[in-house]
Short mmCIF file of C-alpha atoms in Angstrom, two decimals:
data_model
loop_
_atom_site.label_atom_id
_atom_site.label_comp_id
_atom_site.label_asym_id
_atom_site.label_seq_id
_atom_site.Cartn_x
_atom_site.Cartn_y
_atom_site.Cartn_z
CA MET A 106 -12.79 -4.27 -21.26
CA ASP A 107 -16.39 -5.07 -21.66
CA THR A 108 -17.08 -2.82 -24.60
CA ASP A 109 -20.35 -4.40 -25.62
CA ARG A 110 -22.17 -3.17 -22.57
CA THR A 111 -23.03 0.34 -23.64
CA SER A 112 -22.69 2.63 -26.54
CA ALA A 113 -22.75 6.15 -25.14
CA GLN A 114 -19.40 7.24 -23.73
CA GLY A 115 -20.83 8.74 -20.56
CA THR A 116 -22.81 5.66 -19.75
CA TYR A 117 -19.80 3.49 -20.45
CA GLU A 118 -17.68 5.44 -18.00
CA GLU A 119 -20.41 5.26 -15.42
CA TYR A 120 -20.56 1.53 -15.84
CA GLU A 121 -16.81 1.25 -15.65
CA THR A 122 -16.63 2.88 -12.25
CA ALA A 123 -19.90 1.53 -10.91
CA TYR A 124 -18.25 -1.33 -9.10
CA GLU A 125 -17.03 -2.20 -5.69
CA ASP A 126 -14.36 -4.72 -5.00
CA GLY A 127 -14.49 -8.30 -3.88
CA ASN A 128 -14.09 -7.35 -0.22
CA THR A 129 -17.80 -6.67 -0.37
CA LEU A 130 -18.46 -10.37 -1.14
CA GLY A 131 -17.23 -11.30 2.34
CA GLY A 132 -20.51 -10.74 4.15
CA PRO A 133 -22.84 -12.47 1.69
CA LEU A 134 -20.46 -15.42 1.29
CA SER A 135 -20.12 -15.76 5.06
CA GLU A 136 -23.75 -16.88 5.07
CA ILE A 137 -22.74 -19.90 3.02
CA PHE A 138 -19.13 -20.71 3.91
CA ALA A 139 -17.50 -21.11 7.29
CA VAL A 140 -14.18 -19.58 6.21
CA ASP A 141 -13.46 -16.19 4.68
CA LEU A 142 -13.39 -16.47 0.91
CA THR A 143 -12.20 -12.94 0.06
CA ALA A 144 -8.59 -14.06 0.62
CA ALA A 145 -9.10 -17.22 -1.46
CA VAL A 146 -7.07 -17.14 -4.66
CA GLY A 147 -9.16 -17.86 -7.72
CA ARG A 148 -8.21 -18.49 -11.31
CA CYS A 149 -10.29 -16.83 -14.00
CA ALA A 150 -11.68 -19.40 -16.41
CA GLY A 151 -11.51 -16.78 -19.14
CA CYS A 152 -7.95 -15.45 -19.12
CA GLY A 153 -6.26 -17.59 -16.48
CA ALA A 154 -5.33 -14.64 -14.27
CA THR A 155 -5.08 -15.48 -10.60
CA GLY A 156 -5.84 -13.30 -7.60
CA PRO A 157 -7.81 -13.12 -4.39
CA LEU A 158 -11.57 -12.79 -4.67
CA ALA A 159 -11.10 -9.45 -2.88
CA ARG A 160 -9.67 -8.05 -6.13
CA LEU A 161 -12.65 -8.92 -8.31
CA ARG A 162 -14.89 -6.11 -9.50
CA VAL A 163 -18.30 -6.47 -8.00
CA TYR A 164 -21.37 -4.99 -9.65
CA ASP A 165 -24.34 -4.95 -7.35
CA ARG A 166 -26.97 -3.33 -9.52
CA ALA A 167 -28.04 -6.58 -11.06
CA PRO A 168 -30.45 -8.71 -9.05
CA GLY A 169 -27.65 -10.12 -6.92
CA LEU A 170 -23.90 -9.69 -7.09
CA VAL A 171 -21.85 -10.12 -10.25
CA ALA A 172 -18.08 -10.36 -9.77
CA ARG A 173 -15.85 -9.85 -12.79
CA CYS A 174 -12.16 -10.53 -13.42
CA PRO A 175 -10.21 -7.24 -13.07
CA ASP A 176 -8.00 -8.24 -16.02
CA CYS A 177 -10.42 -9.51 -18.69
CA SER A 178 -13.78 -8.52 -17.09
CA ARG A 179 -15.28 -11.99 -17.58
CA VAL A 180 -17.86 -12.96 -14.99
CA VAL A 181 -16.10 -15.10 -12.37
CA LEU A 182 -18.81 -15.42 -9.75
CA ARG A 183 -22.49 -14.64 -9.39
CA LEU A 184 -24.43 -14.73 -6.17
CA VAL A 185 -28.16 -14.27 -5.90
CA ARG A 186 -29.87 -14.39 -2.56
CA GLY A 187 -33.52 -15.38 -2.46
CA PRO A 188 -35.67 -15.58 0.66
CA ASP A 189 -34.78 -19.22 1.34
CA THR A 190 -32.04 -20.02 -1.14
CA ALA A 191 -28.69 -18.62 -2.20
CA TRP A 192 -27.64 -19.27 -5.79
CA LEU A 193 -23.90 -19.30 -6.32
CA ASP A 194 -22.57 -19.55 -9.87
CA LEU A 195 -18.81 -20.19 -10.04
CA GLN A 196 -18.68 -21.09 -13.72
CA GLY A 197 -16.07 -18.42 -14.38
CA ALA A 198 -13.69 -19.61 -11.67
CA ALA A 199 -11.40 -22.39 -12.85
CA SER A 200 -10.20 -23.02 -9.31
CA LEU A 201 -10.20 -21.56 -5.82
CA ALA A 202 -7.35 -21.95 -3.32
CA ILE A 203 -8.82 -21.29 0.10
CA PRO A 204 -6.54 -20.46 3.03
CA LEU A 205 -7.51 -22.48 6.09
CA GLY A 206 -6.56 -22.30 9.70
CA GLY A 207 -5.91 -18.58 10.05
CA ARG A 208 -8.35 -16.25 11.66
CA GLY A 209 -10.59 -13.97 9.70
CA MET B 198 -19.96 3.06 18.89
CA PHE B 199 -21.74 -0.27 19.18
CA ASP B 200 -21.82 -2.83 21.94
CA VAL B 201 -21.94 -6.22 20.31
CA PRO B 202 -22.32 -9.02 22.85
CA GLY B 203 -20.12 -11.95 21.92
CA TRP B 204 -18.13 -9.96 19.36
CA PRO B 205 -15.08 -11.97 18.34
CA ALA B 206 -11.93 -9.84 18.28
CA HIS B 207 -11.76 -8.35 14.80
CA LEU B 208 -8.68 -7.87 12.66
CA ALA B 209 -7.60 -4.37 11.67
CA GLY B 210 -9.11 -3.59 8.27
CA GLN B 211 -12.21 -5.76 8.56
CA HIS B 212 -15.71 -4.46 7.98
CA VAL B 213 -19.24 -5.14 9.13
CA ASP B 214 -22.52 -5.23 7.25
CA VAL B 215 -25.26 -3.17 8.88
CA ARG B 216 -28.78 -4.20 7.95
CA LEU B 217 -31.87 -2.11 8.51
CA THR B 218 -35.34 -3.59 8.16
CA ALA B 219 -38.45 -1.44 7.93
CA GLU B 220 -41.78 -2.37 9.48
CA ASP B 221 -43.10 -3.43 6.09
CA GLY B 222 -40.25 -5.91 5.75
CA TYR B 223 -38.18 -3.87 3.28
CA SER B 224 -34.59 -4.29 4.18
CA THR B 225 -31.30 -2.85 3.00
CA GLN B 226 -27.70 -3.12 4.08
CA ARG B 227 -24.38 -1.30 3.82
CA SER B 228 -20.82 -2.19 4.67
CA TYR B 229 -18.82 -0.07 7.10
CA SER B 230 -15.21 -0.47 8.09
CA VAL B 231 -14.39 -0.91 11.73
CA ALA B 232 -12.39 2.09 12.94
CA SER B 233 -11.30 0.81 16.34
CA ALA B 234 -8.71 -1.62 17.56
CA PRO B 235 -10.11 -4.81 19.09
CA ASP B 236 -11.63 -3.87 22.46
CA GLY B 237 -13.92 -6.51 23.92
CA ASP B 238 -17.52 -6.11 22.77
CA ARG B 239 -17.06 -2.49 21.66
CA VAL B 240 -16.97 -1.73 17.97
CA GLU B 241 -16.48 1.76 16.60
CA LEU B 242 -17.71 2.54 13.11
CA THR B 243 -17.08 5.85 11.35
CA ILE B 244 -20.01 6.64 9.11
CA GLN B 245 -20.05 9.26 6.41
CA ARG B 246 -23.43 10.80 5.79
CA VAL B 247 -24.71 10.33 2.27
CA ALA B 248 -27.51 12.88 1.92
CA ASP B 249 -29.79 10.73 -0.21
CA GLY B 250 -28.58 7.46 1.28
CA GLU B 251 -30.85 4.86 2.82
CA VAL B 252 -28.77 3.79 5.78
CA SER B 253 -26.35 6.53 6.87
CA PRO B 254 -29.04 9.21 7.52
CA TYR B 255 -30.85 6.73 9.74
CA LEU B 256 -27.71 5.80 11.65
CA MET B 257 -26.73 9.43 12.13
CA ASP B 258 -30.03 11.28 12.56
CA VAL B 259 -32.66 8.84 13.71
CA MET B 260 -30.87 6.22 15.75
CA GLU B 261 -30.37 6.97 19.41
CA PRO B 262 -28.13 5.49 22.05
CA GLY B 263 -29.71 2.22 23.15
CA ASP B 264 -31.32 1.44 19.77
CA ARG B 265 -30.45 -1.83 18.12
CA VAL B 266 -29.38 -2.67 14.60
CA GLU B 267 -28.58 -5.92 12.86
CA LEU B 268 -24.86 -6.20 12.36
CA ARG B 269 -22.90 -8.96 10.61
CA GLY B 270 -19.18 -9.39 11.00
CA PRO B 271 -16.32 -9.11 11.37
CA ILE B 272 -15.84 -9.72 7.65
CA GLY B 273 -12.78 -10.06 5.45
CA GLY B 274 -9.43 -11.80 5.54
CA TRP B 275 -7.53 -10.04 2.77
CA PHE B 276 -7.61 -6.32 3.47
CA VAL B 277 -6.31 -6.85 7.00
CA TRP B 278 -3.19 -6.08 8.96
CA ARG B 279 -2.12 -8.54 11.63
CA PRO B 280 0.13 -7.42 14.50
CA GLU B 281 2.55 -10.29 13.77
CA GLN B 282 3.41 -8.72 10.40
CA ALA B 283 6.88 -7.20 10.85
CA GLU B 284 7.41 -5.56 7.45
CA PRO B 285 7.06 -1.79 6.88
CA VAL B 286 3.55 -0.65 6.07
CA LEU B 287 2.33 2.06 3.75
CA LEU B 288 -1.23 3.24 4.29
CA VAL B 289 -2.80 5.32 1.54
CA GLY B 290 -6.24 6.68 2.34
CA GLY B 291 -8.55 8.86 0.31
CA GLY B 292 -11.39 10.61 2.16
CA SER B 293 -13.24 8.23 4.43
CA GLY B 294 -10.92 5.49 3.15
CA ILE B 295 -8.92 6.41 6.24
CA VAL B 296 -11.30 4.42 8.46
CA PRO B 297 -9.94 0.86 8.11
CA LEU B 298 -6.40 2.28 8.01
CA MET B 299 -7.11 3.98 11.34
CA SER B 300 -8.03 0.61 12.78
CA MET B 301 -4.58 -0.61 11.66
CA VAL B 302 -2.87 2.41 13.26
CA ARG B 303 -4.81 1.94 16.49
CA THR B 304 -4.25 -1.80 16.57
CA ARG B 305 -0.54 -1.29 16.12
CA GLY B 306 -0.61 1.25 18.95
CA ALA B 307 -2.66 -1.02 21.22
CA VAL B 308 -0.28 -3.96 20.89
CA GLY B 309 2.86 -1.79 20.97
CA GLY B 310 3.79 -2.98 17.49
CA HIS B 311 7.17 -2.12 16.01
CA ALA B 312 6.39 -2.36 12.30
CA PRO B 313 7.10 1.11 10.88
CA PHE B 314 3.98 2.74 9.44
CA ARG B 315 3.69 5.58 6.95
CA LEU B 316 0.31 7.11 6.30
CA LEU B 317 -0.56 9.23 3.29
CA TYR B 318 -3.99 10.72 3.81
CA SER B 319 -5.65 12.55 0.95
CA VAL B 320 -8.49 14.95 1.74
CA ARG B 321 -10.10 17.81 -0.13
CA GLU B 322 -9.46 20.42 2.56
CA PRO B 323 -8.39 20.65 6.20
CA ASP B 324 -11.97 20.45 7.52
CA ASP B 325 -12.37 17.02 5.96
CA ARG B 326 -9.68 15.42 8.12
CA LEU B 327 -10.98 12.62 10.31
CA TYR B 328 -9.23 11.73 13.59
CA ALA B 329 -7.15 14.94 13.28
CA PRO B 330 -6.21 15.34 16.98
CA GLU B 331 -5.29 11.68 17.30
CA LEU B 332 -3.13 11.74 14.19
CA LEU B 333 -1.56 15.03 15.21
CA ARG B 334 -0.58 13.49 18.53
CA GLY B 335 0.93 10.65 16.54
CA GLU B 336 2.86 7.66 17.75
CA PRO B 337 6.47 6.50 17.59
CA GLY B 338 7.08 4.80 14.28
CA LEU B 339 4.09 6.37 12.54
CA ASP B 340 4.66 9.12 9.97
CA THR B 341 1.55 10.90 8.76
CA GLU B 342 1.37 13.17 5.76
CA TYR B 343 -1.66 15.00 4.42
CA LEU B 344 -2.28 15.40 0.72
CA TYR B 345 -4.81 18.15 0.08
CA THR B 346 -6.59 18.07 -3.23
CA ARG B 347 -8.51 21.35 -3.14
CA ALA B 348 -7.37 23.65 -0.33
CA ALA B 349 -4.39 23.32 1.98
CA PRO B 350 -3.61 25.13 5.23
CA PRO B 351 -1.28 28.14 4.84
CA GLU B 352 2.37 27.15 4.54
CA HIS B 353 1.60 23.55 3.75
CA PRO B 354 4.63 22.59 1.66
CA ARG B 355 2.87 20.44 -0.90
CA PRO B 356 0.86 22.04 -3.70
CA VAL B 357 -2.78 20.98 -3.74
CA GLY B 358 -3.63 18.19 -6.13
CA ARG B 359 -4.35 14.52 -6.42
CA LEU B 360 -1.95 11.79 -5.38
CA THR B 361 1.19 11.54 -7.52
CA ALA B 362 4.08 9.13 -7.88
CA GLU B 363 6.25 11.71 -6.18
CA ASP B 364 4.01 11.63 -3.10
CA LEU B 365 4.42 7.87 -2.94
CA VAL B 366 8.20 8.09 -3.34
CA ARG B 367 8.58 10.83 -0.75
CA GLY B 368 6.04 9.62 1.80
CA GLY B 369 6.14 5.88 1.16
CA TRP B 370 8.74 3.12 1.16
CA PRO B 371 11.11 2.06 -1.58
CA ALA B 372 9.81 -1.10 -3.25
CA ASP B 373 12.94 -3.05 -2.25
CA ARG B 374 11.98 -2.72 1.42
CA ARG B 375 9.03 -4.94 0.46
CA PRO B 376 6.42 -2.98 2.39
CA MET B 377 2.83 -4.05 2.57
CA CYS B 378 0.70 -1.32 0.97
CA TYR B 379 -2.93 -0.80 1.96
CA VAL B 380 -4.96 1.55 -0.20
CA CYS B 381 -8.53 2.52 0.59
CA GLY B 382 -10.80 5.18 -0.86
CA PRO B 383 -13.13 5.92 -3.74
CA THR B 384 -12.65 3.73 -6.81
CA GLY B 385 -10.79 6.35 -8.90
CA PHE B 386 -8.42 7.15 -6.03
CA VAL B 387 -7.64 3.48 -5.41
CA GLU B 388 -7.11 2.72 -9.11
CA ASN B 389 -4.71 5.64 -9.41
CA ALA B 390 -2.75 4.76 -6.26
CA ALA B 391 -2.48 1.07 -7.15
CA THR B 392 -1.32 1.88 -10.68
CA LEU B 393 1.33 4.28 -9.38
CA LEU B 394 2.57 1.81 -6.76
CA THR B 395 2.85 -0.94 -9.36
CA ALA B 396 4.77 1.41 -11.67
CA LEU B 397 7.15 2.16 -8.78
CA GLY B 398 7.99 -1.53 -8.61
CA HIS B 399 5.81 -2.67 -5.74
CA ASP B 400 4.77 -6.30 -5.96
CA PRO B 401 1.06 -6.37 -6.91
CA ASP B 402 0.58 -9.10 -4.29
CA ARG B 403 1.67 -6.61 -1.64
CA ILE B 404 -0.78 -3.93 -2.71
CA ARG B 405 -4.06 -4.52 -0.93
CA THR B 406 -6.99 -2.39 -1.96
CA GLU B 407 -10.46 -1.60 -0.77
CA ARG B 408 -12.78 0.58 -2.83
CA PHE B 409 -15.92 2.42 -2.02
CA GLY B 410 -18.45 1.73 -4.67
CA PRO B 411 -21.32 3.81 -5.97
CA SER B 412 -23.96 2.35 -3.69
CA GLY B 413 -22.75 4.05 -0.52
CA GLY B 414 -25.02 5.58 2.01
#
């Protein structure tokens, strides 16, 4: 858990539930990639946990999208969309296994 | 209901992003699950009004038949059910989390699928039920059970309250049948359901979840 984020209990709880899941990354990432990435299995560079991007916790109140590992809450992916450029930071993803060939 | 020329057939469970742009260039978008089975260029969304939302009040109060919106999709390849899946399916929906699950039910019906479906649908009270006549009519191989959290109809056998392990044992599948479990609803509901399913021995890889976040509307 990301205990350094807040001090007040109420605010902490708010922060803890103020996320969506990685399914919500599907649209923004479809602007960049030709295949669906929400079903891609990533490995967290922090704790080594693996899972589909759809299971990440996505916080959208930052400027852009911040996706955290559901197990250790490290940042796995960040995506910021400017007018002409999309910035994709995958520093927290050790690897991505992307299913190809299927629909969707 | 939207007509989307050139719409590629969607998969049950997928969503679309709806973008609205104001005259001054300000633009905002929300994700909505598709409620319908694939049907040519027609796409049905079920939208819940969020009183102070930016998008849903427009879609429900301002928009008129014939108006256009910017729509991106279909999106998603994980929280989906494909008709070729033969294993039993457990659908667990909380509130408007029923919407993508309804697309799965309808898609199964449209293709005459044989995979047995069980649906556990949690709502606050009877008036909150979406698709009630359609679910009441039912389909062969689909069992639907309502879980009321605040007020139940008279003689409803289950006491009101949030989803429990017992609900999942009684209305779901034993883990050794290796069902695919789809859970959709508000974050707290989904967390609770996924935790209970895991504790009942369901393989975490077979528990697929979709949460509604705080930025709805």
